[in-house]
GROMACS .gro file of C-alpha atoms in nm:
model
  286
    1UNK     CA    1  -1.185  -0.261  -0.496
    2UNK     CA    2  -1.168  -0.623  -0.409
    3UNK     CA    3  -1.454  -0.619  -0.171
    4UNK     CA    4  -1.690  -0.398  -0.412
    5UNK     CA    5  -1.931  -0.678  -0.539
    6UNK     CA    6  -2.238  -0.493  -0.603
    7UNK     CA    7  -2.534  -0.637  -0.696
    8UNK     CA    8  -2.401  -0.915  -0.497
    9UNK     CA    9  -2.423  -0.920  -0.118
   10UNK     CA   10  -2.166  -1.061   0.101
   11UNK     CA   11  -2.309  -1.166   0.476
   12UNK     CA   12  -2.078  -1.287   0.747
   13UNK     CA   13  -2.287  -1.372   1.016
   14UNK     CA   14  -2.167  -1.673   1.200
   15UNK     CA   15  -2.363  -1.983   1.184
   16UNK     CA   16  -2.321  -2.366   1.337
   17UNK     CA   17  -2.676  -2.462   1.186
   18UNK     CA   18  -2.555  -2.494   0.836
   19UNK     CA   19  -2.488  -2.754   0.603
   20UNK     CA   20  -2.300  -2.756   0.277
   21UNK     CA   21  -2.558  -2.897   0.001
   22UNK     CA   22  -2.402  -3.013  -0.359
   23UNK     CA   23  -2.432  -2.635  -0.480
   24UNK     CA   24  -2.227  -2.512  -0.227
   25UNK     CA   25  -1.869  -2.368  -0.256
   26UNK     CA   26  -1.574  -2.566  -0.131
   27UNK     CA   27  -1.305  -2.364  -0.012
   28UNK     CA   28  -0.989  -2.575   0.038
   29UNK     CA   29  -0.711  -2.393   0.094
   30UNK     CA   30  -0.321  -2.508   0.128
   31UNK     CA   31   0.049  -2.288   0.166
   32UNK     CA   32  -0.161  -1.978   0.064
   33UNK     CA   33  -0.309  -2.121  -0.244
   34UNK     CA   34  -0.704  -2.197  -0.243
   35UNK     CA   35  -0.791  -2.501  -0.470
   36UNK     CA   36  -1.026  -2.408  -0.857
   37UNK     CA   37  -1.160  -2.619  -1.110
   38UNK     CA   38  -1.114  -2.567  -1.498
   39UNK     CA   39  -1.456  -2.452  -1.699
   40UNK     CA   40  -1.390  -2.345  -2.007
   41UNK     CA   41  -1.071  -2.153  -2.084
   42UNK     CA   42  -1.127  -2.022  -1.725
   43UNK     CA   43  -1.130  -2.108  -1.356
   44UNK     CA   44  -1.388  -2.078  -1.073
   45UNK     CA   45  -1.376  -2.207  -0.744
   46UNK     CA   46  -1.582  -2.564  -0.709
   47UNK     CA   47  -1.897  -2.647  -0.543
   48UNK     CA   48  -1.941  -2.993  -0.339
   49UNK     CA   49  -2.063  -3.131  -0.644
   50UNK     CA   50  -1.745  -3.121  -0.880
   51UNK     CA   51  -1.599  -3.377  -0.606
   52UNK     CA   52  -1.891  -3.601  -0.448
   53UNK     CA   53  -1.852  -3.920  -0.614
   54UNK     CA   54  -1.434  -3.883  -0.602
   55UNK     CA   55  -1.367  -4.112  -0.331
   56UNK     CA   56  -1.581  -3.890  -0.126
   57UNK     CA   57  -1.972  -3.891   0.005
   58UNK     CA   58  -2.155  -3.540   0.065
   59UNK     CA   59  -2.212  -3.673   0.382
   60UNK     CA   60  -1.833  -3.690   0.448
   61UNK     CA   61  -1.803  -3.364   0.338
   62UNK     CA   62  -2.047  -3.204   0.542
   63UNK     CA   63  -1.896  -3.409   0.842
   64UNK     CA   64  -1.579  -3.181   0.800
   65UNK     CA   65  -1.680  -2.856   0.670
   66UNK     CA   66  -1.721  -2.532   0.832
   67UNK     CA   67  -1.940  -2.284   0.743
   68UNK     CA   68  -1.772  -1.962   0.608
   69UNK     CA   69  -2.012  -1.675   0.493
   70UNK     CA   70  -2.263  -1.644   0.202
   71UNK     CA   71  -2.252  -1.424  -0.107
   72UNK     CA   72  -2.593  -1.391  -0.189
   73UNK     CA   73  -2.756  -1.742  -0.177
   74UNK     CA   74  -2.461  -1.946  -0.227
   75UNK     CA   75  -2.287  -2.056   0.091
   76UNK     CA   76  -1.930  -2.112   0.086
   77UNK     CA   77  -1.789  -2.367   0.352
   78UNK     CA   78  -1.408  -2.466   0.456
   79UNK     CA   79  -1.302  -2.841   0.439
   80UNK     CA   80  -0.922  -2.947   0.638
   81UNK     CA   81  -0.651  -2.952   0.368
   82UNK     CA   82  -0.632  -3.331   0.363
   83UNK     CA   83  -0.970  -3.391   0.284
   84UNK     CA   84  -0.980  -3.403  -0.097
   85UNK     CA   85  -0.654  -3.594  -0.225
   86UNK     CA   86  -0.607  -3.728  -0.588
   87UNK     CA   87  -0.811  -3.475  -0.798
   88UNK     CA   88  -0.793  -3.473  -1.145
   89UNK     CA   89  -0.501  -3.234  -1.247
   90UNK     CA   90  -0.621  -3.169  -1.546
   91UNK     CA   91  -0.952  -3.017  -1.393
   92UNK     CA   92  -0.855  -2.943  -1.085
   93UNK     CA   93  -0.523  -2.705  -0.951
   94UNK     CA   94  -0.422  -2.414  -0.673
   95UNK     CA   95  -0.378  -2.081  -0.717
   96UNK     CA   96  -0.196  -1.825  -0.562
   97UNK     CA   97  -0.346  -1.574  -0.334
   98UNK     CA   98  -0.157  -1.316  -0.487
   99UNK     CA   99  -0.336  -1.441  -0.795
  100UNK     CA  100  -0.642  -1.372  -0.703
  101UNK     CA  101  -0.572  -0.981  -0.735
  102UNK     CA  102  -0.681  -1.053  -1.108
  103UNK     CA  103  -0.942  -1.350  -1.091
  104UNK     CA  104  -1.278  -1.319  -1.251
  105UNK     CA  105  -1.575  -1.282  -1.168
  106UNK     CA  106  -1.476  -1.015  -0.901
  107UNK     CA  107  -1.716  -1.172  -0.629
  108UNK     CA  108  -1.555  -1.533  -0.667
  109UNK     CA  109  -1.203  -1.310  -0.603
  110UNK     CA  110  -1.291  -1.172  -0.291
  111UNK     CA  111  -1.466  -1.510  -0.153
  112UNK     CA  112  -1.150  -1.700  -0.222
  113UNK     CA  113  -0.914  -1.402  -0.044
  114UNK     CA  114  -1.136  -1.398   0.259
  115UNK     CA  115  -1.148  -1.785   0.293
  116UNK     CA  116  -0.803  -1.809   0.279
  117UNK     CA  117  -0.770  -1.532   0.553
  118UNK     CA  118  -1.027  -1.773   0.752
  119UNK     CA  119  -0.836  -2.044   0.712
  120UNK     CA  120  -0.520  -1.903   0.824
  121UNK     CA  121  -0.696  -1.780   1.145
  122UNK     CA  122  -0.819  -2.110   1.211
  123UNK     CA  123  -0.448  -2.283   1.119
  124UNK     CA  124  -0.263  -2.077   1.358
  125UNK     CA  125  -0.478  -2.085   1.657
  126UNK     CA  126  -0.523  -2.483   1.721
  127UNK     CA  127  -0.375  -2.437   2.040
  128UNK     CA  128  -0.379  -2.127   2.286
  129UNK     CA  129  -0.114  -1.924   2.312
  130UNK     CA  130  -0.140  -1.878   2.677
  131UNK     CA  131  -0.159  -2.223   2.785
  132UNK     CA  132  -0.078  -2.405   2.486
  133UNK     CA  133  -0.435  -2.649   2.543
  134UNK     CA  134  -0.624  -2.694   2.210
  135UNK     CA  135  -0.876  -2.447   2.149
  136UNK     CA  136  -1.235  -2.539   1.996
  137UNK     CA  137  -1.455  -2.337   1.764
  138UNK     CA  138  -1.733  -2.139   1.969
  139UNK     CA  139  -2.109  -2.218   1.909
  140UNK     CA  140  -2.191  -1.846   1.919
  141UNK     CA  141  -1.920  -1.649   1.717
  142UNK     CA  142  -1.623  -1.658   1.478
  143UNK     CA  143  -1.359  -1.752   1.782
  144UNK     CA  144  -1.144  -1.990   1.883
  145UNK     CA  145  -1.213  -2.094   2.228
  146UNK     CA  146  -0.912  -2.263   2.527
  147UNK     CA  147  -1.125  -2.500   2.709
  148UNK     CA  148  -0.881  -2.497   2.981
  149UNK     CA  149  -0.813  -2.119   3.081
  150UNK     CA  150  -1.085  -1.928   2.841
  151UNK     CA  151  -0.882  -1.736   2.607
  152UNK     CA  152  -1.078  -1.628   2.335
  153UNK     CA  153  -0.888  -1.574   1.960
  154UNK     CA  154  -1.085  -1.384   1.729
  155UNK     CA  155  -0.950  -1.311   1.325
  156UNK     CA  156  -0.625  -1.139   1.309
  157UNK     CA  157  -0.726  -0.813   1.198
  158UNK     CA  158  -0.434  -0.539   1.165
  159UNK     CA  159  -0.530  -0.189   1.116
  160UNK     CA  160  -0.249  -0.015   0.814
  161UNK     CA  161  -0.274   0.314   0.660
  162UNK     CA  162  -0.161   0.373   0.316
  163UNK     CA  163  -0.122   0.769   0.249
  164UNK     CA  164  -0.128   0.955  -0.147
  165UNK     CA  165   0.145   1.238  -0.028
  166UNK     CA  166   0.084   1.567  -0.274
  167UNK     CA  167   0.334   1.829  -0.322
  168UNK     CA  168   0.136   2.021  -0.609
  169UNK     CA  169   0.087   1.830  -0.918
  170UNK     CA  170   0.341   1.520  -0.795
  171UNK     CA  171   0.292   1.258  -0.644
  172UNK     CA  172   0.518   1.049  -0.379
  173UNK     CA  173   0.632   0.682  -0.481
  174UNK     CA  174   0.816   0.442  -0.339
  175UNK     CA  175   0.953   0.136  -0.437
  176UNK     CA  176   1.037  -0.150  -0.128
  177UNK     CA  177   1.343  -0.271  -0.096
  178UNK     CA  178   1.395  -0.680  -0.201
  179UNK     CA  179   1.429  -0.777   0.160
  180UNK     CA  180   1.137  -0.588   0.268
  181UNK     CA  181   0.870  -0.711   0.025
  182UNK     CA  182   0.827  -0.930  -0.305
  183UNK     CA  183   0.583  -0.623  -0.465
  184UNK     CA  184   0.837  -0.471  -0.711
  185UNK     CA  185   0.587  -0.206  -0.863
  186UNK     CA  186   0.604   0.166  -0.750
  187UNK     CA  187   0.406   0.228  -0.436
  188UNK     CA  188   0.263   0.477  -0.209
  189UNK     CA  189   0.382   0.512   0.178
  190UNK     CA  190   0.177   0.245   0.399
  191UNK     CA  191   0.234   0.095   0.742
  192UNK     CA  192   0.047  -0.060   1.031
  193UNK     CA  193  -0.063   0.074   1.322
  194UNK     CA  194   0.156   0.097   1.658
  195UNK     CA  195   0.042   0.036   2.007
  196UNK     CA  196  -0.236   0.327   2.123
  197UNK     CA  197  -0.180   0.483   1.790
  198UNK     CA  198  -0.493   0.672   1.595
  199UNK     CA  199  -0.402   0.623   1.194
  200UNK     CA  200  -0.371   0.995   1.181
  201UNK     CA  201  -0.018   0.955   1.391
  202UNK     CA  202   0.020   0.615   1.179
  203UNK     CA  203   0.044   0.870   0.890
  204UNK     CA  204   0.279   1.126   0.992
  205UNK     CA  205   0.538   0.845   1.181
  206UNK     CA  206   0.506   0.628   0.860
  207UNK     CA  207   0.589   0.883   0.619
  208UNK     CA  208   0.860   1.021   0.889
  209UNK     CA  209   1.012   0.722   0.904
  210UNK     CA  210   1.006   0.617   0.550
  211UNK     CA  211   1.103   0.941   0.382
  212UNK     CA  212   1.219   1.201   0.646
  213UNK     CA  213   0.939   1.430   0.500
  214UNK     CA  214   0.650   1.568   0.739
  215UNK     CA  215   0.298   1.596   0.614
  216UNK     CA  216   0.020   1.842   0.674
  217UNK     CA  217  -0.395   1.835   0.571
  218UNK     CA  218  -0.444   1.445   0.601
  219UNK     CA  219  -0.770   1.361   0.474
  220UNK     CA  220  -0.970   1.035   0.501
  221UNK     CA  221  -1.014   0.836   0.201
  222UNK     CA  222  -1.175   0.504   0.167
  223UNK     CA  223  -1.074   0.172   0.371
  224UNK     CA  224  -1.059  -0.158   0.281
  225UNK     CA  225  -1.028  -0.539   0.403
  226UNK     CA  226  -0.716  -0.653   0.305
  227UNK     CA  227  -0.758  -1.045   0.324
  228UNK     CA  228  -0.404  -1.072   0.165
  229UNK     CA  229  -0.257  -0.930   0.482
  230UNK     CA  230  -0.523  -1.004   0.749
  231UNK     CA  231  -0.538  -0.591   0.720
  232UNK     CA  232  -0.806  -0.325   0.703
  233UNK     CA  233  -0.658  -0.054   0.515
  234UNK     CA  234  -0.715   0.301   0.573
  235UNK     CA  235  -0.629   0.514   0.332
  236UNK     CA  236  -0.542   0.900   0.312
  237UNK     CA  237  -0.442   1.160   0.118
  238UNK     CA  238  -0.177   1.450   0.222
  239UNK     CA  239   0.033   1.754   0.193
  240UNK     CA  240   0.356   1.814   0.182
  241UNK     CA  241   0.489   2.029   0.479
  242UNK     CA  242   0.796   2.187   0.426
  243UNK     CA  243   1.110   2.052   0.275
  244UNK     CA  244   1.099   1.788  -0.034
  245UNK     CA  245   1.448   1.643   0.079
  246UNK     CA  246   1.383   1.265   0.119
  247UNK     CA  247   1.533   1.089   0.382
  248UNK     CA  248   1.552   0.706   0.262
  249UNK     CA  249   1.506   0.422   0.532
  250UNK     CA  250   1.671   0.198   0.361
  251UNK     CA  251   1.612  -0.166   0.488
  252UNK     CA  252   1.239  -0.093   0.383
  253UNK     CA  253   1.332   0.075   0.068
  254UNK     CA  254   1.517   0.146  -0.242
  255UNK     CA  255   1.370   0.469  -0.419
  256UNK     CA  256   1.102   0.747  -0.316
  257UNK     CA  257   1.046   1.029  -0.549
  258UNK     CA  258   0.803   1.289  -0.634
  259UNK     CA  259   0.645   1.233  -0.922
  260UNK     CA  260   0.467   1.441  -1.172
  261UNK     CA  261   0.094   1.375  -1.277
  262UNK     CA  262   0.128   1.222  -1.607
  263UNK     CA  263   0.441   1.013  -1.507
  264UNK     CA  264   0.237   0.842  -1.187
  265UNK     CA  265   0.191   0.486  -1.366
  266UNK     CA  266  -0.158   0.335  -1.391
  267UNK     CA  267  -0.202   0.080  -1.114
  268UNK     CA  268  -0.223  -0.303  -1.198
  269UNK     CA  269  -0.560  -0.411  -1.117
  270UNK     CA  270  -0.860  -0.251  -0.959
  271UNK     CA  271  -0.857  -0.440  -0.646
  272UNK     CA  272  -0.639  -0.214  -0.402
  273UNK     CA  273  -0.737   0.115  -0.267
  274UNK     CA  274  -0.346   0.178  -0.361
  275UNK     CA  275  -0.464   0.183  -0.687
  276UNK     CA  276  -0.756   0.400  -0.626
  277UNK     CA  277  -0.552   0.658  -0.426
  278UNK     CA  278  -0.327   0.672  -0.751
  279UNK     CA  279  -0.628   0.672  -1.002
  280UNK     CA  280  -0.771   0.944  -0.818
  281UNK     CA  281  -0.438   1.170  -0.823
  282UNK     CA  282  -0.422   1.126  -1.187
  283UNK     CA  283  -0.782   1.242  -1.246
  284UNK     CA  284  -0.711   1.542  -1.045
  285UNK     CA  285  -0.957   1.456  -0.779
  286UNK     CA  286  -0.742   1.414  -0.458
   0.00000   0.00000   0.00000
């Protein structure tokens, strides 16, 4: 999955005493896009030192960075949008979040999809919602602070389950419907959490709702950060219980189906534990 980075070890403690140096990774992010430089016949996200000297000092830099998290050694720091302006197009362009699903190495992936769930945390709480004052960062952890009547913002972090539903050797997919979702591939059933709802009852209401089918023998799975959503996923497998007559909500989607082992197609990318739910079905191991 996207956060699997082993040897490589991601640590997200929150510092104010750091300082980007020119080996350092500048994460500049805009409309869901996070800015790479050309190397090769590649991309890889650029360190300080593939812009110093553009119109821009290190000492600039550092006066408008903020420190992120560190894979390893290598510190990775957010600059504001405007900061860097008339890069090279040839070396220099954006790409998708979405994109990033597929972008190599695997660890440069994940540090891109996290800073751009950072810096869409930090973009949408510049003022508090309670008072509407603007907030500052906290000197002691990842926060945004209201000087005025205290509210604290921490990350967005929505809990979603994502289920593999069995009925023998099939498996249930779904496909969304085109107002509900842009994802056009064959999917399993996945939701986010209520109000005072454990993702056991997330399971059975999302499936419910979804299909009309009830589901018995849940079983925990793996979870994941889900940067692209500002989700942790937690995934399941399950049982059928009972009838196989789907019920279709249609504003969320078009088709569900049960589908048999050697028909279930073989996920996109590695990144998702979607894809290892599926992988697993087809190996036989769910």
């Amino acid at each position: 999955m996207i956060q699997d980075i082993f040897p490589k070890q991601y640590h997200v403690e929150y510092r104010t005493d750091c300082l980007p140096d020119p080996e350092s990774h500048l994460m500049l992010c805009d409309r869901e896009r996070i800015l790479t430089i050309k190397e090769g016949d590649g991309l890889r996200l650029p360190r300080f030192s593939d812009v110093i000297g553009r119109g821009l000092s290190l000492e600039t830099l550092r006066q408008r960075s903020r420190y992120l998290f560190a894979i390893d050694e290598s510190r990775y720091f957010l600059l504001p949008d405007d900061t860097v302006s008339g890069l090279p197009s040839h070396l220099f362009s954006f790409l998708q979040a979405a994109e990033l699903r597929q972008f190599q190495p695997r660890y440069e992936a994940f540090a891109g999809i996290t800073a751009i769930q950072l810096w869409r945390f930090y973009g949408t709480r510049r003022f508090c919602g309670r008072c509407g004052a603007p907030t500052h960062h906290s000197d002691t952890e990842r926060a945004m602070v209201c000087p005025r009547c205290g509210l604290i913002e921490y990350p967005k972090i929505s809990p979603a389950i994502i289920v593999a539903v069995k009925n023998g050797d099939k498996l249930l997919l779904t496909r969304y419907a085109r107002n509900a979702s842009n994802y056009r591939r064959k999917a399993l059933v996945a939701g986010f959490l209520e109000v005072g709802e454990t993702p056991e009852e997330a399971v059975h209401r999302e499936v419910m709702e979804e299909t009309g089918l009830r589901v018995k023998n849940l079983r925990p799975f793996k979870t994941q950060p889900w940067s692209f959503s500002d989700s942790l996923m937690i995934g399941f497998s399950a049982e059928l219980d009972g009838s196989d007559q789907i019920t279709l909500q249609e504003d969320e989607l078009c088709e569900a189906a049960f589908y048999p082992r050697e028909e279930v197609p073989d996920p996109p990318d590695t990144g998702s534990v979607a894809g290892e739910l599926m992988r697993a079905f087809k190996r036989g191991e769910l």
